[in-house]
Amino acid sequence: MQIVILAGGKGTRLGQLTRDCPKVLLEIDGKPFLHYQLSQLAQQGFTEVLLCVGHLSQQVEAFVKDGSAWGLKVRYAKESPGHLLGTAGALKQAAILLQREFAVLNGDSYLPIDLQKPVEVFTQKKRVGLMTVFRNDGYLDQSNAIVEDGWVTFYSRGEQSRPDVQWIDYGFRIFSKMALDSIASDTFADLDELYGALIEKRQLAAFIVEEPFHEIGSIQGLH
């Protein structure tokens, strides 16, 4: 399955660290963060990667090139740094490069799980959308989802009052390309909008994971 890495954002929560360096190239133990993501994908048997880039994209391309250093085939979908379209908007713009089914990985997340397992569930059960979820209870960050009977039934990054919002989006989702029909072209849209459209139709399956994720989207996460 094709893996799409969302790597176009400006990383504003990291302040000066990302002024002249894209977030995915911040170094961890002497190597750019993106190196660890690409290494994991190659080790787990993935071969096709699409990098959605925008902010300082030339640096990302100069580092990754065609992906052959990791045994991968990497292509690029480029947004204008002055006209970023959001996470779902970037996927819609890249539609011509997307396969019929594709998985989406945050460019600032490292997920210590076997990513092939949710892919297998998605493929075997013929889902339209699937979100990996972690039983968070406020542990990693603010919880944002409700899971019932194997489905995501509610998602909101702003909801704090509901006691049943106990899960968090783990940062690995899988979609059929038809799921993007709900997103308007050349319009800003985050994945929240895509989630909402799928939840309304009961088409966003949940895949539960038990290992916490690691992220570099914040100063605390980077440390």
CSV table of C-alpha atoms in Angstrom, one decimal:
chain,number,residue,atom,x,y,z
A,1,MET,CA,0.0,0.0,0.0
A,2,GLN,CA,1.1,3.5,-0.8
A,3,ILE,CA,2.1,5.6,2.2
A,4,VAL,CA,1.5,9.3,2.2
A,5,ILE,CA,3.6,11.4,4.6
A,6,LEU,CA,2.2,14.8,5.5
A,7,ALA,CA,5.4,17.0,5.6
A,8,GLY,CA,4.3,20.4,4.3
A,9,GLY,CA,3.5,22.3,7.5
A,10,LYS,CA,5.5,25.2,9.0
A,11,GLY,CA,5.9,23.6,12.5
A,12,THR,CA,5.0,26.8,14.2
A,13,ARG,CA,4.8,25.3,17.7
A,14,LEU,CA,8.6,24.7,17.4
A,15,GLY,CA,9.4,28.4,17.0
A,16,GLN,CA,12.8,29.2,15.7
A,17,LEU,CA,13.8,25.6,15.2
A,18,THR,CA,11.7,25.3,12.1
A,19,ARG,CA,12.3,28.8,10.6
A,20,ASP,CA,15.1,27.5,8.4
A,21,CYS,CA,14.7,23.8,8.7
A,22,PRO,CA,11.5,21.7,7.9
A,23,LYS,CA,10.2,19.9,10.9
A,24,VAL,CA,10.8,16.4,9.4
A,25,LEU,CA,14.5,17.2,9.1
A,26,LEU,CA,15.1,18.1,12.7
A,27,GLU,CA,17.8,15.8,14.0
A,28,ILE,CA,17.3,13.1,16.6
A,29,ASP,CA,20.5,11.5,17.7
A,30,GLY,CA,22.4,12.9,14.8
A,31,LYS,CA,19.9,11.9,12.0
A,32,PRO,CA,16.9,13.7,10.5
A,33,PHE,CA,13.6,12.5,11.9
A,34,LEU,CA,12.4,11.6,8.5
A,35,HIS,CA,15.2,9.1,8.2
A,36,TYR,CA,13.7,7.0,11.0
A,37,GLN,CA,10.2,7.1,9.4
A,38,LEU,CA,11.5,6.0,6.0
A,39,SER,CA,13.7,3.3,7.6
A,40,GLN,CA,10.7,1.9,9.5
A,41,LEU,CA,8.5,1.8,6.3
A,42,ALA,CA,11.2,0.0,4.4
A,43,GLN,CA,11.8,-2.5,7.1
A,44,GLN,CA,8.1,-3.3,7.3
A,45,GLY,CA,7.8,-4.0,3.6
A,46,PHE,CA,6.4,-0.8,2.2
A,47,THR,CA,7.9,0.5,-1.1
A,48,GLU,CA,5.7,3.4,-2.4
A,49,VAL,CA,5.9,6.7,-0.6
A,50,LEU,CA,4.3,10.1,-1.5
A,51,LEU,CA,5.7,13.1,0.4
A,52,CYS,CA,3.3,16.0,0.6
A,53,VAL,CA,5.7,19.0,1.0
A,54,GLY,CA,5.4,22.7,1.2
A,55,HIS,CA,7.4,24.7,3.7
A,56,LEU,CA,11.2,24.5,2.7
A,57,SER,CA,10.3,21.6,0.4
A,58,GLN,CA,13.6,21.8,-1.4
A,59,GLN,CA,15.5,20.7,1.7
A,60,VAL,CA,13.3,17.6,2.0
A,61,GLU,CA,13.8,16.7,-1.6
A,62,ALA,CA,17.5,17.2,-1.4
A,63,PHE,CA,17.7,14.8,1.6
A,64,VAL,CA,15.3,12.1,0.4
A,65,LYS,CA,15.8,12.4,-3.4
A,66,ASP,CA,14.1,9.4,-5.0
A,67,GLY,CA,14.1,7.3,-1.8
A,68,SER,CA,16.5,4.7,-3.2
A,69,ALA,CA,18.8,5.1,-0.2
A,70,TRP,CA,16.1,3.4,1.9
A,71,GLY,CA,15.0,1.0,-0.8
A,72,LEU,CA,11.9,3.0,-1.4
A,73,LYS,CA,10.3,4.8,-4.4
A,74,VAL,CA,9.5,8.3,-3.3
A,75,ARG,CA,7.4,10.9,-5.2
A,76,TYR,CA,6.4,14.4,-4.2
A,77,ALA,CA,3.2,16.4,-4.1
A,78,LYS,CA,4.1,20.1,-3.7
A,79,GLU,CA,2.1,22.9,-2.2
A,80,SER,CA,2.9,26.5,-2.4
A,81,PRO,CA,4.4,27.6,1.0
A,82,GLY,CA,2.2,30.7,0.8
A,83,HIS,CA,-1.0,28.7,0.0
A,84,LEU,CA,-1.0,25.7,2.3
A,85,LEU,CA,-4.3,23.8,2.0
A,86,GLY,CA,-4.3,21.8,5.3
A,87,THR,CA,-3.9,18.1,5.8
A,88,ALA,CA,-7.0,17.0,3.9
A,89,GLY,CA,-6.6,19.8,1.3
A,90,ALA,CA,-3.1,18.5,0.6
A,91,LEU,CA,-4.4,15.0,0.0
A,92,LYS,CA,-7.1,16.4,-2.4
A,93,GLN,CA,-4.5,18.4,-4.3
A,94,ALA,CA,-2.3,15.2,-4.6
A,95,ALA,CA,-5.2,13.1,-5.8
A,96,ILE,CA,-3.7,12.4,-9.2
A,97,LEU,CA,-0.7,10.8,-7.5
A,98,LEU,CA,-2.8,8.7,-5.1
A,99,GLN,CA,-3.5,5.0,-5.5
A,100,ARG,CA,-7.0,3.6,-5.1
A,101,GLU,CA,-6.2,2.9,-1.4
A,102,PHE,CA,-3.5,4.7,0.6
A,103,ALA,CA,-2.3,5.3,4.1
A,104,VAL,CA,-1.5,8.6,5.7
A,105,LEU,CA,1.3,9.2,8.2
A,106,ASN,CA,2.0,12.4,10.1
A,107,GLY,CA,5.4,13.8,9.2
A,108,ASP,CA,6.1,14.5,12.9
A,109,SER,CA,5.1,11.1,14.4
A,110,TYR,CA,7.0,7.9,15.0
A,111,LEU,CA,4.7,5.0,15.6
A,112,PRO,CA,6.3,1.9,17.2
A,113,ILE,CA,3.9,-0.7,15.8
A,114,ASP,CA,3.6,-3.0,12.9
A,115,LEU,CA,1.9,-0.8,10.3
A,116,GLN,CA,1.0,-3.7,8.1
A,117,LYS,CA,-1.6,-4.9,10.6
A,118,PRO,CA,-4.1,-2.1,10.2
A,119,VAL,CA,-3.5,-2.3,6.4
A,120,GLU,CA,-4.5,-5.9,6.5
A,121,VAL,CA,-7.7,-5.2,8.4
A,122,PHE,CA,-8.6,-2.3,6.1
A,123,THR,CA,-8.0,-4.5,3.0
A,124,GLN,CA,-9.7,-7.6,4.2
A,125,LYS,CA,-12.8,-5.9,5.6
A,126,LYS,CA,-13.1,-3.5,2.6
A,127,ARG,CA,-13.3,-0.3,4.6
A,128,VAL,CA,-13.6,3.3,3.2
A,129,GLY,CA,-11.6,4.8,6.1
A,130,LEU,CA,-9.7,3.5,9.1
A,131,MET,CA,-8.2,5.4,12.0
A,132,THR,CA,-5.6,3.9,14.4
A,133,VAL,CA,-6.5,4.9,17.9
A,134,PHE,CA,-4.9,4.8,21.3
A,135,ARG,CA,-6.8,4.6,24.6
A,136,ASN,CA,-5.4,7.9,25.8
A,137,ASP,CA,-7.5,9.2,28.8
A,138,GLY,CA,-5.5,12.4,28.5
A,139,TYR,CA,-2.1,10.7,28.8
A,140,LEU,CA,-0.4,11.8,25.6
A,141,ASP,CA,-2.4,14.9,24.7
A,142,GLN,CA,-6.0,15.9,24.8
A,143,SER,CA,-8.2,13.0,23.8
A,144,ASN,CA,-10.3,13.6,20.7
A,145,ALA,CA,-12.3,10.5,19.7
A,146,ILE,CA,-15.0,8.1,20.8
A,147,VAL,CA,-14.8,4.4,19.7
A,148,GLU,CA,-17.8,2.1,19.8
A,149,ASP,CA,-18.1,-1.4,18.4
A,150,GLY,CA,-15.1,-1.1,16.2
A,151,TRP,CA,-16.0,2.3,14.7
A,152,VAL,CA,-15.0,5.9,15.4
A,153,THR,CA,-18.3,7.6,16.3
A,154,PHE,CA,-17.1,11.0,17.3
A,155,TYR,CA,-14.0,13.1,16.7
A,156,SER,CA,-13.2,16.6,17.8
A,157,ARG,CA,-9.9,18.2,18.8
A,158,GLY,CA,-11.7,20.9,20.7
A,159,GLU,CA,-14.1,18.8,22.9
A,160,GLN,CA,-13.2,18.8,26.6
A,161,SER,CA,-16.4,18.3,28.4
A,162,ARG,CA,-17.5,14.8,27.3
A,163,PRO,CA,-16.2,12.1,29.7
A,164,ASP,CA,-16.6,9.4,26.9
A,165,VAL,CA,-13.9,11.1,24.7
A,166,GLN,CA,-11.1,8.8,25.9
A,167,TRP,CA,-9.3,7.9,22.6
A,168,ILE,CA,-6.7,9.8,20.5
A,169,ASP,CA,-6.0,9.7,16.8
A,170,TYR,CA,-2.7,7.7,16.7
A,171,GLY,CA,-1.5,9.3,13.5
A,172,PHE,CA,-1.9,6.5,10.9
A,173,ARG,CA,-5.0,6.4,8.8
A,174,ILE,CA,-6.1,4.5,5.7
A,175,PHE,CA,-8.5,5.7,3.1
A,176,SER,CA,-10.1,4.6,-0.2
A,177,LYS,CA,-9.6,7.4,-2.7
A,178,MET,CA,-13.4,7.9,-2.9
A,179,ALA,CA,-13.3,9.3,0.6
A,180,LEU,CA,-11.8,12.5,-0.7
A,181,ASP,CA,-15.0,13.2,-2.7
A,182,SER,CA,-16.2,15.2,0.4
A,183,ILE,CA,-13.3,17.6,0.2
A,184,ALA,CA,-13.5,20.6,-2.2
A,185,SER,CA,-10.6,21.1,-4.5
A,186,ASP,CA,-8.1,24.0,-3.9
A,187,THR,CA,-9.8,24.7,-0.5
A,188,PHE,CA,-8.2,24.6,2.9
A,189,ALA,CA,-9.4,21.5,4.8
A,190,ASP,CA,-8.0,19.5,7.7
A,191,LEU,CA,-8.4,15.8,8.2
A,192,ASP,CA,-11.1,16.7,10.8
A,193,GLU,CA,-13.4,17.5,8.0
A,194,LEU,CA,-12.7,14.2,6.3
A,195,TYR,CA,-13.2,12.3,9.5
A,196,GLY,CA,-16.5,14.0,10.1
A,197,ALA,CA,-17.9,13.1,6.7
A,198,LEU,CA,-16.9,9.4,7.2
A,199,ILE,CA,-18.2,9.3,10.8
A,200,GLU,CA,-21.6,10.6,9.6
A,201,LYS,CA,-21.9,7.7,7.2
A,202,ARG,CA,-20.4,5.2,9.7
A,203,GLN,CA,-17.5,4.5,7.5
A,204,LEU,CA,-14.5,5.3,9.7
A,205,ALA,CA,-13.3,2.1,11.3
A,206,ALA,CA,-11.1,2.0,14.4
A,207,PHE,CA,-8.0,0.0,14.8
A,208,ILE,CA,-6.8,-0.1,18.4
A,209,VAL,CA,-3.1,0.1,19.3
A,210,GLU,CA,-1.5,-0.3,22.7
A,211,GLU,CA,1.9,1.4,22.3
A,212,PRO,CA,2.1,5.2,22.8
A,213,PHE,CA,3.3,7.2,19.8
A,214,HIS,CA,6.3,9.6,19.7
A,215,GLU,CA,6.0,13.0,18.2
A,216,ILE,CA,8.3,16.0,17.4
A,217,GLY,CA,5.5,18.5,16.8
A,218,SER,CA,6.1,20.2,20.1
A,219,ILE,CA,9.1,21.2,22.1
A,220,GLN,CA,8.1,18.7,24.8
A,221,GLY,CA,7.7,15.9,22.2
A,222,LEU,CA,11.0,16.8,20.6
A,223,HIS,CA,12.9,16.5,23.9
